[in-house]
Short mmCIF file of C-alpha atoms in Angstrom, two decimals:
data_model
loop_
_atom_site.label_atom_id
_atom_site.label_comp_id
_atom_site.label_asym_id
_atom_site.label_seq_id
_atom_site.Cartn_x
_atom_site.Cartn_y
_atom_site.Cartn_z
CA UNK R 1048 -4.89 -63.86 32.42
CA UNK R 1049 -4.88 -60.25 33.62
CA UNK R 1050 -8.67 -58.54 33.44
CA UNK R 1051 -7.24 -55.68 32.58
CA UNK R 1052 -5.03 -55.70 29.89
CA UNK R 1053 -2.52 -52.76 28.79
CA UNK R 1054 -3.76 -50.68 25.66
CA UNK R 1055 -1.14 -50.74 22.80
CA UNK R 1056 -0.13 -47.06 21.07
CA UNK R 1057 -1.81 -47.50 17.94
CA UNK R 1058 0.04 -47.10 14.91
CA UNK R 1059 0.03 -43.18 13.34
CA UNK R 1060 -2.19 -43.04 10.16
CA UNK R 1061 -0.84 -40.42 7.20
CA UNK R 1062 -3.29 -37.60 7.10
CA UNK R 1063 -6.60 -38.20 4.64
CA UNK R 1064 -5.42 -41.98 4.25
CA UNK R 1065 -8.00 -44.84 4.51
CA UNK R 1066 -7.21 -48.62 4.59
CA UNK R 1067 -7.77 -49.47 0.80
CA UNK R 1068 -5.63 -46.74 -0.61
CA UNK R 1069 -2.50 -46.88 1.89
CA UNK R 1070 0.42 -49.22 0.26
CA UNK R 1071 3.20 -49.83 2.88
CA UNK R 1072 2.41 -47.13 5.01
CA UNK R 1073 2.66 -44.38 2.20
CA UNK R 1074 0.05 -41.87 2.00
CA UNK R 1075 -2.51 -42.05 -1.18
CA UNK R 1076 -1.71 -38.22 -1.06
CA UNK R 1077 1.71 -39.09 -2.04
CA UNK R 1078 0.85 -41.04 -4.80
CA UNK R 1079 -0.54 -38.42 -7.10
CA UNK R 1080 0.87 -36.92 -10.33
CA UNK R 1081 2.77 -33.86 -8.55
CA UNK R 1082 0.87 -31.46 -11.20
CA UNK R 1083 -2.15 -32.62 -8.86
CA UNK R 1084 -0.04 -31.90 -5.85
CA UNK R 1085 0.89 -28.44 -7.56
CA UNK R 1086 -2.83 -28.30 -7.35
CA UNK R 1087 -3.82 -28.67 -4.32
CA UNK R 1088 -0.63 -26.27 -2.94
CA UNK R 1089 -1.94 -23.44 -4.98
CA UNK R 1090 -5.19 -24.10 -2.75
CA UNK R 1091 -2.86 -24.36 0.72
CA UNK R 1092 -1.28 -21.19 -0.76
CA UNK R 1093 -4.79 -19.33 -0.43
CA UNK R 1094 -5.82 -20.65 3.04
CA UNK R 1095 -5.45 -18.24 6.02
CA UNK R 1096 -5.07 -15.05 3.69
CA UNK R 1097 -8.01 -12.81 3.68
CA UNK R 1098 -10.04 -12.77 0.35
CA UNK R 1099 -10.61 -8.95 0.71
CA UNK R 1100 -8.01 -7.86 -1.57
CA UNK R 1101 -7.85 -4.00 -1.78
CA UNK R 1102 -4.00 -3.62 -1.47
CA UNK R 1103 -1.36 -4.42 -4.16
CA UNK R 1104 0.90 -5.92 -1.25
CA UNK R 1105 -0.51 -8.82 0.27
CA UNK R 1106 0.91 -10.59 3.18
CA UNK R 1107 2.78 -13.04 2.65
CA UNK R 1108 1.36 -16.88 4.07
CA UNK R 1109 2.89 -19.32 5.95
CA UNK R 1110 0.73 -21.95 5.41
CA UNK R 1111 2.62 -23.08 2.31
CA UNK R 1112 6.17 -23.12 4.28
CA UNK R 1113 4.07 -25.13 6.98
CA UNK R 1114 2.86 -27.44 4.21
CA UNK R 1115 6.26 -27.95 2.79
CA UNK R 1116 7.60 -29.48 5.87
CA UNK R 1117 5.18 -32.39 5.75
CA UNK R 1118 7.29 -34.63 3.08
CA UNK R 1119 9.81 -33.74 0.53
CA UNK R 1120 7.57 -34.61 -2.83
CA UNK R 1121 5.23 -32.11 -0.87
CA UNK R 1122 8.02 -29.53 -0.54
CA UNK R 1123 8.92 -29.99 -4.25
CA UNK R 1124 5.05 -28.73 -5.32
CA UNK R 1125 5.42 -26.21 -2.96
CA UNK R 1126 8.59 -25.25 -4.44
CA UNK R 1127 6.87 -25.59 -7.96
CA UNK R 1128 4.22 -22.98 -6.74
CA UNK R 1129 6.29 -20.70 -5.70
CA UNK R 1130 7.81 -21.46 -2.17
CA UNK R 1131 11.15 -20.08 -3.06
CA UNK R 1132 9.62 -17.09 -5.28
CA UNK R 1133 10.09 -13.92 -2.62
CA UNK R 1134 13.44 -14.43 -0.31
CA UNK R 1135 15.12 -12.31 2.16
CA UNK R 1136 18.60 -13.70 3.41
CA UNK R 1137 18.36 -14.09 6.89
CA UNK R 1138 19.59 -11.36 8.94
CA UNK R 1139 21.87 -13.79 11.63
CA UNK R 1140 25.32 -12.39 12.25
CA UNK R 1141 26.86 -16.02 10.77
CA UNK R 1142 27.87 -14.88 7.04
CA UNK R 1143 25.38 -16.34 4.67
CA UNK R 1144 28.14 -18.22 1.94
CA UNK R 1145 27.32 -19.08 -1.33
CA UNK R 1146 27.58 -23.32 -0.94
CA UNK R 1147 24.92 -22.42 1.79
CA UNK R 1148 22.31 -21.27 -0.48
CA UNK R 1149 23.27 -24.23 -3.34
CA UNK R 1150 22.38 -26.55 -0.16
CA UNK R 1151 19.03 -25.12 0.05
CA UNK R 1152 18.06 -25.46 -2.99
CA UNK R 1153 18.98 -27.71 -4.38
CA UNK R 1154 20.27 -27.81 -7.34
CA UNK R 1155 16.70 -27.81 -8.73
CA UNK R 1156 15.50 -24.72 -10.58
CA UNK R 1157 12.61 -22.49 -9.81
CA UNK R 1158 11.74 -18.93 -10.72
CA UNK R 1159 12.29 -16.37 -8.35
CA UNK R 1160 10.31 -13.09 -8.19
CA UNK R 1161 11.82 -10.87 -5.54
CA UNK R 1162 14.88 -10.48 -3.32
CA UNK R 1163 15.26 -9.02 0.13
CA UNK R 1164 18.61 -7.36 0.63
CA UNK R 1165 19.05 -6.36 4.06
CA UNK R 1166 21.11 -2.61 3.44
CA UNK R 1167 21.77 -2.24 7.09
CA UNK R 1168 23.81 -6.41 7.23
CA UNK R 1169 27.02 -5.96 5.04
CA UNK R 1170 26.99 -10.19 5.92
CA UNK R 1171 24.18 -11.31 3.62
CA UNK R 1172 25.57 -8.80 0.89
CA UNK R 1173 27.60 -11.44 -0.97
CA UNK R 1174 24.88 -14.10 -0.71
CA UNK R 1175 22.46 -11.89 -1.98
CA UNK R 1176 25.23 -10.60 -5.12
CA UNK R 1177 24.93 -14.83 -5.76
CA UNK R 1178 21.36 -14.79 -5.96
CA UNK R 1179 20.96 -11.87 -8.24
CA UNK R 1180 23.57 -13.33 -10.42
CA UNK R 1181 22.31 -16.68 -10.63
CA UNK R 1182 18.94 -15.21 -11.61
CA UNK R 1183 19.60 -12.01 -13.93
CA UNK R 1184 15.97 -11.98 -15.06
CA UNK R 1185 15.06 -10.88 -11.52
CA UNK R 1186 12.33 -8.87 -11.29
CA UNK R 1187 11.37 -7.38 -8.10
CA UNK R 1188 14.35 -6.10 -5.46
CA UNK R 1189 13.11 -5.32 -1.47
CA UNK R 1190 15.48 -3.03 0.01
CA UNK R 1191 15.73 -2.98 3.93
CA UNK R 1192 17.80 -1.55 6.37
CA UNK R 1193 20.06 1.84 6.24
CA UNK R 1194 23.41 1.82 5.06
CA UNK R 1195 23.84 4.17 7.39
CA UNK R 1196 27.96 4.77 6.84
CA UNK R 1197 28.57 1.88 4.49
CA UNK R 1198 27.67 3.65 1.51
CA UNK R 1199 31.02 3.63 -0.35
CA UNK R 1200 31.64 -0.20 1.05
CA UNK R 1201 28.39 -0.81 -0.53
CA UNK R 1202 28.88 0.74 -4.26
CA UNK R 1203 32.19 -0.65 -4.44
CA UNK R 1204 30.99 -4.19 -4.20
CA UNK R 1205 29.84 -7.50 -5.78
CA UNK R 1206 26.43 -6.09 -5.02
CA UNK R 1207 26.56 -2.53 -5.96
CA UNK R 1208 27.56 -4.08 -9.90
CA UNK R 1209 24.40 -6.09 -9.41
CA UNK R 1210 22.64 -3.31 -8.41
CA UNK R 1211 23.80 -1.60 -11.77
CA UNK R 1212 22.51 -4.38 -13.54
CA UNK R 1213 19.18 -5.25 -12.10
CA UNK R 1214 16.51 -5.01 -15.47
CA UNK R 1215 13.51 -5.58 -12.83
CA UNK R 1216 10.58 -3.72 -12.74
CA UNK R 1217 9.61 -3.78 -9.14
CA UNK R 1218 11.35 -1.93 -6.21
CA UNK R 1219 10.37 -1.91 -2.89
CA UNK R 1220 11.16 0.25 0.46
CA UNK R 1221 10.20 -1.59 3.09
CA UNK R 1222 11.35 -0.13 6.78
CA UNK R 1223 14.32 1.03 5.06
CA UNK R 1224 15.77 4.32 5.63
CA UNK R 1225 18.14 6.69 3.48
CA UNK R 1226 19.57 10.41 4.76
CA UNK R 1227 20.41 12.41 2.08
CA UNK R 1228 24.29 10.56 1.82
CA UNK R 1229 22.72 7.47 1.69
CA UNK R 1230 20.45 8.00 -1.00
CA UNK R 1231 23.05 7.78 -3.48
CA UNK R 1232 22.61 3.82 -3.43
CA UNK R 1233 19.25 4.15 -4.75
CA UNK R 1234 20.24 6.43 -7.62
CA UNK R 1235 23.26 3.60 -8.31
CA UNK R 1236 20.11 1.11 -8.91
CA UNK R 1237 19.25 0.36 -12.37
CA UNK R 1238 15.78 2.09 -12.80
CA UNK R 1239 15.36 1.90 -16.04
CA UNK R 1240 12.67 -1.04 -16.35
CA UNK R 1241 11.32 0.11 -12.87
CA UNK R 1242 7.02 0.85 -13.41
CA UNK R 1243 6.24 -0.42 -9.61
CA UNK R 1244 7.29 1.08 -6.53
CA UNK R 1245 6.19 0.59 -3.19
CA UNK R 1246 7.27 2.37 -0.02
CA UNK R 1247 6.71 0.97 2.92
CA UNK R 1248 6.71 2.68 6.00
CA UNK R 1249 9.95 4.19 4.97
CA UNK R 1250 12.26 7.34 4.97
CA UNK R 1251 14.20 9.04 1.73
CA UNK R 1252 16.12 12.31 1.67
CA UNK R 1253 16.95 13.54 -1.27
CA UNK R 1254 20.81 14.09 -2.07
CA UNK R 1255 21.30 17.74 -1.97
CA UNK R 1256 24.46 17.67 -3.88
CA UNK R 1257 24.00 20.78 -6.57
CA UNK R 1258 24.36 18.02 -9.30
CA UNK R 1259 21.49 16.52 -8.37
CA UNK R 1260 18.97 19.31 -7.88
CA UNK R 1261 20.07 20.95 -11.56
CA UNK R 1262 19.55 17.73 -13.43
CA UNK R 1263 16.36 17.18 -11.66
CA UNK R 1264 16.98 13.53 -12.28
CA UNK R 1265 13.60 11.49 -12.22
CA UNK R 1266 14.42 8.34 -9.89
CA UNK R 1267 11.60 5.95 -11.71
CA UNK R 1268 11.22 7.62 -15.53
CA UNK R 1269 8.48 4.53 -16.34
CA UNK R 1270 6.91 4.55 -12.73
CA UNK R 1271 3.14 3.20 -13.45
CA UNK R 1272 2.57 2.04 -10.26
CA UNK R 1273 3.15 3.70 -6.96
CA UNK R 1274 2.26 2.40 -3.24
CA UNK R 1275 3.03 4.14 -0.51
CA UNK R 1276 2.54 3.20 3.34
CA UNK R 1277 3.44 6.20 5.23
CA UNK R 1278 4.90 6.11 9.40
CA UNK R 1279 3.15 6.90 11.93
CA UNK R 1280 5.60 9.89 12.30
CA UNK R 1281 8.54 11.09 10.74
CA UNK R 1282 12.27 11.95 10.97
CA UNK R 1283 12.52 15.58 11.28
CA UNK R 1284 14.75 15.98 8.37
CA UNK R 1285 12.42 13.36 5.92
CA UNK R 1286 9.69 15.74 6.91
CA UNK R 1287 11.25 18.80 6.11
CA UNK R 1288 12.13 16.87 2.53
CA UNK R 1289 8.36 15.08 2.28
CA UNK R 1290 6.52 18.48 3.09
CA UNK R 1291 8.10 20.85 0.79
CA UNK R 1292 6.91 19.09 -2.89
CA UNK R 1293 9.61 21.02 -4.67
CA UNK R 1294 12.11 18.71 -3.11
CA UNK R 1295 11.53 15.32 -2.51
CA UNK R 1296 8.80 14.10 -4.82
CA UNK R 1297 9.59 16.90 -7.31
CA UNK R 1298 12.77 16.20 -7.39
CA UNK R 1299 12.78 12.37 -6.88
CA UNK R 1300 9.90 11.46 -8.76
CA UNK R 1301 9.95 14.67 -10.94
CA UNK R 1302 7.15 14.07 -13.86
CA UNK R 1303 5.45 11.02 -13.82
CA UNK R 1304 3.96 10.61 -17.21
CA UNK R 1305 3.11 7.35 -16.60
CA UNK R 1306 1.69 6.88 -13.34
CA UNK R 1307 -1.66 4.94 -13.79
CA UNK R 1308 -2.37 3.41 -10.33
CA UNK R 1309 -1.30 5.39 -6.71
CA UNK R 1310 -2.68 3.31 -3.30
CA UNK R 1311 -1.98 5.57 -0.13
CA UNK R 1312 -1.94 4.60 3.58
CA UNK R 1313 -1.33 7.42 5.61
CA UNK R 1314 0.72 5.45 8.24
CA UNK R 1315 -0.91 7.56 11.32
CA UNK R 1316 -4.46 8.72 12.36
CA UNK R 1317 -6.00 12.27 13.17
CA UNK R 1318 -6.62 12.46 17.05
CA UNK R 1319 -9.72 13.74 18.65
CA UNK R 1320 -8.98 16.85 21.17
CA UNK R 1321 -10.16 14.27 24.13
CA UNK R 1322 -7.77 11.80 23.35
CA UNK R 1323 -5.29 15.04 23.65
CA UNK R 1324 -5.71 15.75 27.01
CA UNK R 1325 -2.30 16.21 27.61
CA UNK R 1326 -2.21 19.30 24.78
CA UNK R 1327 -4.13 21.05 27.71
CA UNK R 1328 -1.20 22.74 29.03
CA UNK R 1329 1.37 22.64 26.33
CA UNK R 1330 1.82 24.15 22.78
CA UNK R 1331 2.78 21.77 20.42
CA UNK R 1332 1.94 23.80 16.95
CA UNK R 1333 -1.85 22.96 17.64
CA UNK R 1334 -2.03 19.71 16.55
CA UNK R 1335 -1.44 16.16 18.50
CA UNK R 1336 1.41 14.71 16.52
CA UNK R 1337 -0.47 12.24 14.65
CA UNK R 1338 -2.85 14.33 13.51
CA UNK R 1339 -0.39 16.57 12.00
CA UNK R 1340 1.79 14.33 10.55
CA UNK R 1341 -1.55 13.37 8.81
CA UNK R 1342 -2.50 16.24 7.86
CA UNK R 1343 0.81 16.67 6.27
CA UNK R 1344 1.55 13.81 4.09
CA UNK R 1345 -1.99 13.69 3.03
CA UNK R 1346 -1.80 17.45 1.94
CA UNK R 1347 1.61 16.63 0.64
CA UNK R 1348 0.55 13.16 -1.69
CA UNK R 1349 -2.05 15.15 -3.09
CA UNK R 1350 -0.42 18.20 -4.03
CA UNK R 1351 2.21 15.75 -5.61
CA UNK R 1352 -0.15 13.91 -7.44
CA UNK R 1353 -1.82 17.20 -8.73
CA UNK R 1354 1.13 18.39 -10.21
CA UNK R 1355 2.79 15.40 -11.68
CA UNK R 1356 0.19 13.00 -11.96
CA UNK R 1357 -2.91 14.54 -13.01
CA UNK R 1358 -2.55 13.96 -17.04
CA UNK R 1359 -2.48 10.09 -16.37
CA UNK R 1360 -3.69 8.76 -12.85
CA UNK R 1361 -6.35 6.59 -13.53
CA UNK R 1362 -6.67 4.82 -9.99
CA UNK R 1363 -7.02 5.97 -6.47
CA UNK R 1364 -6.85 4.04 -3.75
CA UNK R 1365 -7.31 5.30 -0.32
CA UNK R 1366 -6.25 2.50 2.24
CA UNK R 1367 -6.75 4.50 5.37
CA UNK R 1368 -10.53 3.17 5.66
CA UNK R 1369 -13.69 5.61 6.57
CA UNK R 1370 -13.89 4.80 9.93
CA UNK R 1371 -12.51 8.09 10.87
CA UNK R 1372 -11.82 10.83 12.66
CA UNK R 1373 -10.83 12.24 9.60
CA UNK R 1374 -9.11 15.59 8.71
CA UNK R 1375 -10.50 18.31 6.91
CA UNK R 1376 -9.25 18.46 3.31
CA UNK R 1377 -11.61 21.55 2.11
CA UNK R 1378 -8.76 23.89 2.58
CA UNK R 1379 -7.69 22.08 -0.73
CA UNK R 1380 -10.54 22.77 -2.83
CA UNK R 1381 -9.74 26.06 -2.98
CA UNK R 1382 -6.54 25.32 -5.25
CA UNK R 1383 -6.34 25.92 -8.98
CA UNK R 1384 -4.78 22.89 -9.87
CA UNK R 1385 -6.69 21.54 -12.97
CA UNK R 1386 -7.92 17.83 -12.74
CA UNK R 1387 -7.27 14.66 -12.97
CA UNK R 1388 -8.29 13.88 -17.09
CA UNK R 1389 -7.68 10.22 -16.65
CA UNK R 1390 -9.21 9.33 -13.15
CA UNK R 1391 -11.46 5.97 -13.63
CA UNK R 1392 -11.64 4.29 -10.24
CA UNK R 1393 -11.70 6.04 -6.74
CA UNK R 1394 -11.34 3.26 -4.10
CA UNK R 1395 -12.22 3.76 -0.32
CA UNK R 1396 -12.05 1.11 1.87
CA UNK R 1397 -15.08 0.36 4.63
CA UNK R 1398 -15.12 -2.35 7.11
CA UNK R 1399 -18.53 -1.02 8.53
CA UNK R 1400 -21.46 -0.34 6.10
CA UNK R 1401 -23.35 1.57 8.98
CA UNK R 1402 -20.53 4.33 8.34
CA UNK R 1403 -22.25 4.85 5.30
CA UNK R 1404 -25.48 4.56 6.32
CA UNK R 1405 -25.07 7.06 9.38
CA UNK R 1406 -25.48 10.01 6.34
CA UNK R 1407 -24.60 13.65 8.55
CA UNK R 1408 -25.05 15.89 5.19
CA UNK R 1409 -22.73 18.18 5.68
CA UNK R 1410 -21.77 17.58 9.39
CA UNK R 1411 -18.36 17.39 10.06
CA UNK R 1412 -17.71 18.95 13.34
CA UNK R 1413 -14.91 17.46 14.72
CA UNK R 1414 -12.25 18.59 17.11
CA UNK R 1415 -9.28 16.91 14.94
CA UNK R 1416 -8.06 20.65 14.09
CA UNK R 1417 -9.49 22.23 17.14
CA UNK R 1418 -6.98 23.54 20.56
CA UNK R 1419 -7.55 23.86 23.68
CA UNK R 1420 -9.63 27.03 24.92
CA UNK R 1421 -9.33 28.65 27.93
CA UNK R 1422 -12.40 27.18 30.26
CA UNK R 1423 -13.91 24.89 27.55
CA UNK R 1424 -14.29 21.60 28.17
CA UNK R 1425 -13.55 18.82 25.28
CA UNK R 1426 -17.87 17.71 26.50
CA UNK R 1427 -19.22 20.82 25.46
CA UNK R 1428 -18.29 20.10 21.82
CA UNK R 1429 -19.76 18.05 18.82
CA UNK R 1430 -18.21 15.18 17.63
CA UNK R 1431 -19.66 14.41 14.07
CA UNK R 1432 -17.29 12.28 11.37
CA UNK R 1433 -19.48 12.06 8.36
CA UNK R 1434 -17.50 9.64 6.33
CA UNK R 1435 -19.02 10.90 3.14
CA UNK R 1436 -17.90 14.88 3.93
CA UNK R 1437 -14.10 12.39 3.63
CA UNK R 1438 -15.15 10.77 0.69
CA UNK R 1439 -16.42 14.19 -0.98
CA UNK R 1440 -13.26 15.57 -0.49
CA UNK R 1441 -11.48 12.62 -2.48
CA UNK R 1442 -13.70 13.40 -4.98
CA UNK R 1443 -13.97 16.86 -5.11
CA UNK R 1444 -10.31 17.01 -5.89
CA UNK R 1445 -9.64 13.77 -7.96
CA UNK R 1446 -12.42 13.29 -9.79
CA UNK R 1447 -15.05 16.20 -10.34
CA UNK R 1448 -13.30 19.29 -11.00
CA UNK R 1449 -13.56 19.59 -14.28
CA UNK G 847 -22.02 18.17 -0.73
CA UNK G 848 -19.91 18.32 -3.70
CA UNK G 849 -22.45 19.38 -6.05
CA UNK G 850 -23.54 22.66 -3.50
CA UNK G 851 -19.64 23.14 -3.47
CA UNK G 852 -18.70 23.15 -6.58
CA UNK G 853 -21.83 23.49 -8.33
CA UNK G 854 -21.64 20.30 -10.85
CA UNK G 855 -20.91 16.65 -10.22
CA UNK G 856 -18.47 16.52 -13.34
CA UNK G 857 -18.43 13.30 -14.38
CA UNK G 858 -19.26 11.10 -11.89
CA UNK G 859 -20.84 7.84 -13.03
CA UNK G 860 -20.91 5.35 -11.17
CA UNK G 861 -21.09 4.77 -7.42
CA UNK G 862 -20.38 0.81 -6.50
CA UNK G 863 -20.07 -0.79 -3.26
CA UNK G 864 -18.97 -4.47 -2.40
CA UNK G 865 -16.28 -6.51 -2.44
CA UNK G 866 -15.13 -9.79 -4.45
CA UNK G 867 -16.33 -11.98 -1.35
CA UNK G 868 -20.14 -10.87 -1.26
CA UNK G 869 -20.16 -9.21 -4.45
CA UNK G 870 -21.20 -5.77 -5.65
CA UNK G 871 -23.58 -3.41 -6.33
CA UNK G 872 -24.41 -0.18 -6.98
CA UNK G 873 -26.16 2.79 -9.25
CA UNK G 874 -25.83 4.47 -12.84
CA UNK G 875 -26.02 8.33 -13.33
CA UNK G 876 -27.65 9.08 -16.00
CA UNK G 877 -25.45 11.78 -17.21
CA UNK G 878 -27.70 13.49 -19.87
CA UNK G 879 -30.30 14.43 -17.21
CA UNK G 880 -29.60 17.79 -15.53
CA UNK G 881 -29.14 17.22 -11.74
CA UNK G 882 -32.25 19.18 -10.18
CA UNK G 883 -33.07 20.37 -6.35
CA UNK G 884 -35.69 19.17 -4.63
CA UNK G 885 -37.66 21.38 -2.43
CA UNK G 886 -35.09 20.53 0.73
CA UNK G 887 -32.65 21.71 -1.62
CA UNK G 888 -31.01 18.59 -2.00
CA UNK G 889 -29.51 17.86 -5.41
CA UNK G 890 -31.23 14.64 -7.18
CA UNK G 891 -30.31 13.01 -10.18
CA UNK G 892 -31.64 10.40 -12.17
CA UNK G 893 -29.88 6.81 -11.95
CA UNK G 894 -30.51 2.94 -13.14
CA UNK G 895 -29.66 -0.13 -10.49
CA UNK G 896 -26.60 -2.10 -11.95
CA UNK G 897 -26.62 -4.80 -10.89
CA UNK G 898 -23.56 -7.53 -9.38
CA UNK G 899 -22.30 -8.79 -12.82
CA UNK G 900 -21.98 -5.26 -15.18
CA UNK G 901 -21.12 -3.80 -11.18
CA UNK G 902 -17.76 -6.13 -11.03
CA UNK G 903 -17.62 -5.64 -14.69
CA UNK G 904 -17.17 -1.88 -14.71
CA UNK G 905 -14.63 -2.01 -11.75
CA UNK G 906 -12.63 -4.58 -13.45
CA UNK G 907 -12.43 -2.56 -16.55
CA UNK G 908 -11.65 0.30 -14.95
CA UNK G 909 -8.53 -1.07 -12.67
CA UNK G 910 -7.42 -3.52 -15.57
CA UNK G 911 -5.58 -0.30 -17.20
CA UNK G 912 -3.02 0.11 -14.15
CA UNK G 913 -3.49 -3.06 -12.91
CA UNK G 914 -2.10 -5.25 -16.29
CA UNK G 915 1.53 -3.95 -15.17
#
C-alpha cells in the first residue's frame, strides 16, 4: 500500500445546503414554495444598489440577471419579480425576429414596464413593433438612438402605428438625439397619458415648420413629472434651441399646468480659472466651456420653470451635489418673475457634511466667472465656495420670494 | 444671506438633513416670531428640534404629492 495516497475531487455541494436537507443532490433552496423564492429575489434584487435614493432613475442591477442563471425554478422567481420588466432589444446587426423573442420567453406571461427601442437600428424595429403589440398596456417607452435620415422609413412602419398607439405614461430620452427633422417622430408618439418624462443626457430641436410654432403644440399636456440629465456640452444648434426659452421648452413643453416634481442634473461642472490655464492666451467668450454650458442650462431650467411651472411645482431636486465650484445665480434674483405658490420640498444633495459645516457667510469668491488679467496670477486670488451662498440661491428663487 | 437680500425668509419652515440610511433630522421655524438681528447683525429666529420620526414624516408628506404618479 502506497503512503501516500491520491486525494479524490470531492463532490460540489449546492450553495446553503447541509447534509440533512439535501435529497438526491437537489438543493433545500430549491425546494421552497416559489412565493418564498419570489421572496428572497426581491432581496437579491436590492443587493449591490445603493440605498441613497435621491434620483427617480435608479440603475438598473445585475445581480438579479446573475441570480437567474443559477437554475431555471430560480430564473422563473426572478422572472416573477420582474426580470423581464425593462427590455431593450439588443443592438447586434443579426435582425431580432419575432419566433426569437417567443423563445425567450417563453410562452409564460409576465408584466412588462418599459421598452427600449433603439431609433438609430431600423433591425430591432419589428421586434420591438411585436413587443409593444403583445403588451398594449405598456407603460413606459425608452427611446435611443437618432433616426438620423430614417424618419419617413420610421413613421411609415409597424412601429410608427405602435407609436400612435402607445397609452403609457412614461417616456424616456436616454442618449438619444433629434435635429429639428427628426423631431417629428416624437410628436407622432401618443402623448396623451404621458405625466413622466425623463431626458437623459439628450438633444431635441424643435421642428421649425410654421405649423408647428403657430399651434404652439404642448409635447406632454399632463407632464407631472420631469427629469432631466443635461451633457456635458451641447450641439451648437440644441443650444441655440435650449438657450432661447421661447423656443424649445416654450414651445415643446409650452404650459405645464401640471408639473409637480422637476429633478435637474446639470450634465457639466463650472471650472475654476486654474484649471483654465489654457484660456490664458485665447478668447473663448470668457468662460471655459463647461462652465458656460452650466451657466446656461441652469439659467435656462430656471427661467423655464419660472414661467411655466411656478403655479404648480411642488418639488425641487437639485442632483448636481454641493460640493462645488458653483456658479453665481444672483444675477437671477434680480428678475420679476413671481414665485413658486406650490413649492414644498427643495432637495440638495451632499456627500460631505463638512461642506455644510465649513459656513463662509456670504463668501463666495470664486474665479468660475472670472478671465484672465493681464499680469495676474490665478495664486493671487481667493478661492471660497460657500455651499450655502448655492443653496441660498435655490431658495431665494424657488421658495422665498413671496 | 437670503434674509439681508431680500429682507424676509417667506415661508421657509423647515430645514432637514439626512437620508433614509442614517435617518434625519433637523429644525422648526417658528413662523409667528419676527426674525430679529443680533448685535453681529445676523438674522435669528426662533426654532424647535424635530426630531427623526415627524423629520422623515414631513419629507414624506411633502414628496408624496408628485411622487404618487
Amino acid at each position: 500500500m502506497s503512503s501516500k495516497r491520491a486525494l479524490r475531487p470531492r463532490k460540489a455541494q449546492a450553495i446553503a445546503s447541509s447534509s440533512n436537507a439535501k435529497v438526491n443532490d437537489e438543493c433545500w433552496l430549491l425546494r421552497l414554495p416559489p412565493e418564498i423564492l419570489v421572496l428572497i429575489t426581491q432581496f437579491v434584487v436590492a443587493l449591490n444598489t445603493s440605498p441613497y435614493h435621491l434620483s427617480r432613475l435608479h440603475s438598473e442591477p445585475n445581480s438579479l440577471f446573475n441570480f437567474s442563471l443559477c437554475n431555471k425554478a430560480i430564473r422563473d422567481a426572478c422572472r416573477s419579480a420582474g426580470l423581464f420588466s425593462q427590455l431593450t432589444a439588443p443592438s447586434e446587426t443579426k435582425k431580432c425576429l419575432p419566433t426569437d423573442f417567443e423563445k425567450l420567453v417563453g410562452g409564460i406571461p409576465w408584466n412588462l414596464a418599459s421598452l427600449g427601442v433603439d431609433l438609430s437600428n431600423p433591425e430591432v424595429w419589428e421586434i420591438c413593433a411585436h413587443i409593444m403589440g403583445m403588451f398594449p398596456d405598456l407603460d413606459g417607452l425608452v427611446l435611443l438612438g437618432s433616426p438620423q435620415k430614417r424618419k419617413m422609413r420610421f413613421l411609415s412602419s409597424d412601429i410608427g402605428s405602435k407609436f400612435a398607439a402607445f397609452k403609457g405614461t412614461s417616456v424616456t430620452l436616454k442618449r438619444a438625439r433629434f435635429t429639428k427633422y427628426q423631431s417629428p417622430v416624437l410628436f407622432h408618439l401618443n402623448r396623451s397619458n404621458v405625466s413622466t418624462f425623463n431626458f437623459i443626457q439628450s438633444e431635441f430641436v424643435c421642428p421649425r415648420p410654421r405649423d408647428f410654432w403657430d399651434r404652439k403644440e404642448t409635447l406632454f399636456p399632463k407632464l407631472q413629472v420631469f427629469v432631466f440629465s443635461g451633457l456635458r456640452k451641447f450641439d451648437r444648434f440644441f443650444l441655440n434651441e435650449f438657450f432661447d426659452r421661447e423656443n424649445l421648452f416654450a414651445s415643446l413643453f409650452g404650459n405645464a399646468p401640471n408639473l409637480k416634481y422637476f429633478e435637474f442634473t446639470s450634465g457639466s461642472t463650472p471650472r475654476l480659472l486654474k484649471d483654465r490655464e489654457w484660456e490664458r492666451h485665447g478668447w473663448v467668450a470668457g468662460y471655459a466651456f463647461d462652465t458656460y454650458w452650466n451657466m446656461r442650462t441652469r439659467d435656462s431650467v430656471f427661467t423655464y420653470l419660472q414661467r411655466f411651472a411656478r403655479n404648480s411645482l411642488e418639488v425641487f431636486v437639485d442632483a448636481d451635489g454641493l460640493s462645488g465650484p458653483f456658479q453665481d445665480h444672483c444675477s437671477l434674483l434680480d428678475t420679476n418673475e413671481p414665485p413658486f405658490k406650490e413649492m414644498k420640498l427643495l432637495v440638495f444633495r451632499c456627500e460631505n457634511p463638512e461642506i455644510l459645516t465649513s459656513y463662509e457667510r456670504n463668501h463666495h469668491d470664486c474665479t468660475v466667472g472670472r478671465f484672465f488679467n493681464e499680469g495676474e496670477t490665478v495664486y493671487d486670488l481667493r478661492e471660497t465656495h460657500s455651499a450655502w451662498y448655492h443653496v441660498k440661491a435655490h431658495v431665494t428663487i424657488n421658495g422665498s420670494r413671496i | 444671506m437670503t434674509y439681508r437680500r431680500l429682507g424676509k425668509l417667506g415661508t421657509i419652515q423647515y430645514f432637514i438633513v439626512g437620508n433614509d440610511v442614517d435617518g434625519y433630522c433637523g429644525i422648526e421655524r417658528d413662523l409667528s416670531c419676527e426674525i430679529k438681528m443680533d448685535e453681529w447683525e445676523r438674522p435669528i429666529w426662533k426654532y424647535i428640534v424635530v426630531d427623526s420620526r415627524e423629520s422623515r414624516r414631513i419629507i414624506t408628506e411633502r414628496i408624496a404629492g408628485s411622487m404618487k404618479l
